[in-house]
Amino acid sequence: ASKRAGTSISNDIMLTAAHCLYDTTNNRWYSNFVFTPAYRNGSAPYGSFPAATCRVLTAWINLTGTFNINGWARHDVGVCNMGKNSAGTTLNNAVGFMGRQWNYPIVRHFHLLGYPFRDTNDALLTDAGLYLRVCIAESFQQTTDTRGMGCPISRGASGGPWMVGYAPGVIKGVADGVYSGFFIGTANAYGARFTSNNIVPLCNVAGC
């Protein structure tokens, strides 16, 4: 099993990165997704929620070649309608949901959250993937609709939210992006700026 990050948003939908959902190399969907909110070192206090239907942009599906932050990250957004956990509880009833924003400026103050396995030198982290990690920084423009941040977060954090107005331990804040990738050798993280061209069409179809 592979661990990635996601966020509960409205109407029992999980927000994540497209590359966690759809494999552009082999042109196929990944399968058997579950979302385990507040996972911590084997503990799953709210249970796991299976994915029913997932969606990514046609622009993502049509990409060919090798992943490239500058050309691909702006399309690297996905959403999944989630089923109920084993107790019969919906995702939003169990954990609430975050809001989302789009078409905001590139430069913002973010909390970036995820479950990385490695640092940006590609070295395995202590307790890799077992605990939620957060980086707090100001974003900068990398390329069109793509933000960067100076964060030592890498593999395993894919799909983690870029949160504005976030407060740890409470249901508060809005997502304005998801983690997409990094360059080896420096503290950096990159992801899509939410716009009318990525999060909006996905949510229009999914019913966010």
Coordinates of N, CA and C in Angstrom, one line a residue, residues 99-179:
G99 N -12.8 24.6 3.8 CA -13.2 25.4 2.7 C -12.1 25.4 1.6
R100 N -12.4 26.1 0.5 CA -11.4 26.3 -0.5 C -11.5 27.6 -1.2
Q101 N -10.4 28.1 -1.7 CA -10.4 29.4 -2.4 C -9.7 29.2 -3.7
W102 N -10.0 30.1 -4.7 CA -9.3 30.1 -6.0 C -9.2 31.5 -6.5
N103 N -8.2 31.6 -7.4 CA -7.9 32.9 -8.1 C -7.4 33.9 -7.1
Y104 N -6.7 33.5 -6.1 CA -6.1 34.4 -5.1 C -4.6 34.6 -5.6
P105 N -4.0 35.6 -5.0 CA -2.6 35.9 -5.5 C -1.6 34.7 -5.2
I106 N -0.6 34.7 -6.0 CA 0.5 33.7 -5.8 C 1.1 33.7 -4.4
V107 N 1.4 34.9 -4.0 CA 2.1 35.1 -2.7 C 1.1 35.1 -1.6
R108 N 1.2 34.1 -0.7 CA 0.3 34.0 0.5 C 1.1 33.3 1.6
H109 N 0.5 33.4 2.8 CA 1.1 32.7 3.9 C 0.4 31.4 4.1
F110 N 1.1 30.3 4.0 CA 0.5 28.9 4.0 C 1.0 28.0 5.1
H111 N 0.1 27.1 5.6 CA 0.5 25.9 6.3 C 0.4 24.8 5.2
L112 N 1.5 24.1 5.0 CA 1.5 22.9 4.1 C 1.6 21.7 4.9
L113 N 0.6 20.8 4.8 CA 0.5 19.6 5.6 C 0.7 18.3 4.7
G114 N 1.3 17.3 5.3 CA 1.4 16.0 4.7 C 2.1 15.0 5.5
Y115 N 2.3 13.8 4.9 CA 3.0 12.7 5.6 C 4.2 12.2 4.8
P116 N 5.2 13.1 4.8 CA 6.4 12.7 4.0 C 7.2 11.5 4.5
F117 N 7.8 10.8 3.6 CA 8.7 9.7 3.9 C 10.1 10.1 3.9
R118 N 10.4 11.1 3.0 CA 11.8 11.5 2.8 C 11.9 13.0 2.9
D119 N 13.2 13.5 3.1 CA 13.4 14.9 3.1 C 13.7 15.3 1.6
T120 N 14.0 16.6 1.4 CA 14.3 17.1 0.1 C 15.7 16.7 -0.4
N121 N 16.5 16.1 0.4 CA 17.7 15.4 -0.1 C 17.5 14.0 -0.5
D122 N 16.2 13.6 -0.4 CA 15.7 12.2 -0.7 C 16.2 11.2 0.4
A123 N 16.6 11.7 1.6 CA 17.0 10.8 2.6 C 15.7 10.4 3.5
L124 N 15.7 9.1 3.9 CA 14.5 8.6 4.6 C 14.4 9.3 6.0
L125 N 13.2 9.8 6.3 CA 13.0 10.5 7.6 C 12.8 9.5 8.7
T126 N 13.2 9.9 9.9 CA 12.8 9.2 11.1 C 11.3 9.1 11.2
D127 N 10.7 8.0 11.5 CA 9.3 7.8 11.6 C 8.6 8.2 10.3
A128 N 9.2 7.8 9.2 CA 8.7 8.1 7.9 C 7.2 7.8 7.7
G129 N 6.4 8.8 7.3 CA 5.1 8.5 7.0 C 4.1 8.2 8.1
L130 N 4.6 8.3 9.4 CA 3.8 7.9 10.5 C 3.1 9.1 11.2
Y131 N 3.6 10.3 10.9 CA 3.0 11.5 11.6 C 2.8 12.6 10.6
L132 N 1.7 13.3 10.9 CA 1.5 14.5 10.1 C 2.5 15.6 10.3
R133 N 3.1 16.1 9.3 CA 4.1 17.2 9.4 C 3.6 18.4 8.8
V134 N 4.0 19.6 9.3 CA 3.6 20.8 8.7 C 4.7 21.8 8.5
C135 N 4.7 22.5 7.4 CA 5.6 23.6 7.1 C 4.9 24.9 7.0
I136 N 5.4 25.9 7.6 CA 4.7 27.3 7.5 C 5.7 28.2 6.8
A137 N 5.2 28.8 5.7 CA 6.1 29.7 4.9 C 5.3 30.6 4.0
E138 N 5.9 31.5 3.4 CA 5.3 32.4 2.4 C 5.6 31.8 1.0
S139 N 4.6 31.8 0.1 CA 4.8 31.2 -1.2 C 5.4 32.2 -2.2
F140 N 5.9 31.7 -3.3 CA 6.4 32.5 -4.4 C 6.0 31.9 -5.7
Q141 N 6.1 32.6 -6.8 CA 5.7 32.1 -8.1 C 6.8 31.3 -8.7
Q142 N 6.5 30.1 -9.1 CA 7.4 29.3 -9.8 C 7.3 29.4 -11.3
T143 N 6.0 29.2 -11.7 CA 5.6 29.4 -13.1 C 4.1 29.6 -13.1
T144 N 3.5 29.5 -14.3 CA 2.1 29.8 -14.4 C 1.3 29.0 -13.5
D145 N 0.5 29.6 -12.6 CA -0.4 29.0 -11.7 C 0.2 27.9 -10.9
T146 N 1.5 28.1 -10.6 CA 2.3 27.1 -9.8 C 3.1 27.9 -8.7
R147 N 2.8 27.5 -7.5 CA 3.5 28.1 -6.3 C 4.6 27.3 -5.8
G148 N 5.6 27.9 -5.2 CA 6.6 27.2 -4.5 C 6.7 27.7 -3.0
M149 N 7.3 26.9 -2.2 CA 7.5 27.3 -0.8 C 8.8 26.7 -0.3
G150 N 9.5 27.3 0.6 CA 10.7 26.8 1.2 C 10.4 25.8 2.3
C151 N 10.1 24.6 1.9 CA 9.7 23.5 2.8 C 10.5 22.3 2.6
P152 N 11.0 21.7 3.7 CA 11.7 20.4 3.6 C 10.8 19.2 3.6
I153 N 9.8 19.2 2.7 CA 8.8 18.1 2.6 C 8.9 17.5 1.2
S154 N 8.8 16.2 1.1 CA 8.9 15.6 -0.2 C 8.1 14.3 -0.3
R155 N 8.6 13.2 -0.8 CA 7.8 12.1 -1.2 C 6.9 11.6 0.0
G156 N 5.7 11.3 -0.4 CA 4.7 10.9 0.6 C 3.8 12.0 1.0
A157 N 4.1 13.2 0.8 CA 3.3 14.3 1.1 C 2.3 14.7 0.0
S158 N 2.4 14.0 -1.1 CA 1.6 14.4 -2.3 C 0.2 14.5 -2.0
G159 N -0.5 15.5 -2.5 CA -1.9 15.8 -2.2 C -2.2 16.5 -1.0
G160 N -1.2 16.8 -0.1 CA -1.4 17.5 1.1 C -1.8 18.9 0.8
P161 N -2.6 19.5 1.6 CA -3.2 20.8 1.3 C -2.3 22.0 1.6
W162 N -2.4 23.0 0.9 CA -1.8 24.3 1.2 C -3.0 25.2 1.8
M163 N -2.9 25.3 3.1 CA -4.0 25.9 3.9 C -3.7 27.4 4.3
V164 N -4.8 28.2 4.1 CA -4.8 29.6 4.6 C -5.7 29.7 5.8
G165 N -5.3 30.4 6.8 CA -6.1 30.5 8.0 C -6.2 29.2 8.8
Y166 N -5.3 28.3 8.6 CA -5.3 27.1 9.3 C -4.9 27.2 10.8
A167 N -5.6 26.4 11.6 CA -5.2 26.4 13.0 C -5.1 24.9 13.5
P168 N -3.9 24.4 13.9 CA -3.8 23.0 14.3 C -4.7 22.6 15.4
G169 N -5.3 21.5 15.2 CA -6.2 20.9 16.2 C -7.6 21.4 16.2
V170 N -8.0 22.3 15.2 CA -9.4 22.7 15.1 C -9.8 22.7 13.6
I171 N -11.1 22.6 13.4 CA -11.5 22.6 12.0 C -11.6 24.1 11.6
K172 N -10.6 24.5 10.9 CA -10.5 25.9 10.5 C -9.6 26.1 9.3
G173 N -10.0 27.0 8.4 CA -9.1 27.3 7.2 C -9.6 26.8 5.9
V174 N -9.0 27.2 4.9 CA -9.3 26.9 3.5 C -8.1 26.4 2.7
A175 N -8.4 25.6 1.8 CA -7.3 25.1 0.9 C -7.2 25.9 -0.3
D176 N -6.0 26.3 -0.7 CA -5.7 27.0 -1.9 C -4.6 26.4 -2.7
G177 N -4.6 25.0 -2.8 CA -3.6 24.3 -3.5 C -3.4 22.9 -2.8
V178 N -2.7 22.1 -3.6 CA -2.2 20.8 -3.0 C -0.8 20.6 -3.4
Y179 N -0.1 19.8 -2.6 CA 1.4 19.5 -2.8 C 1.5 18.6 -4.1

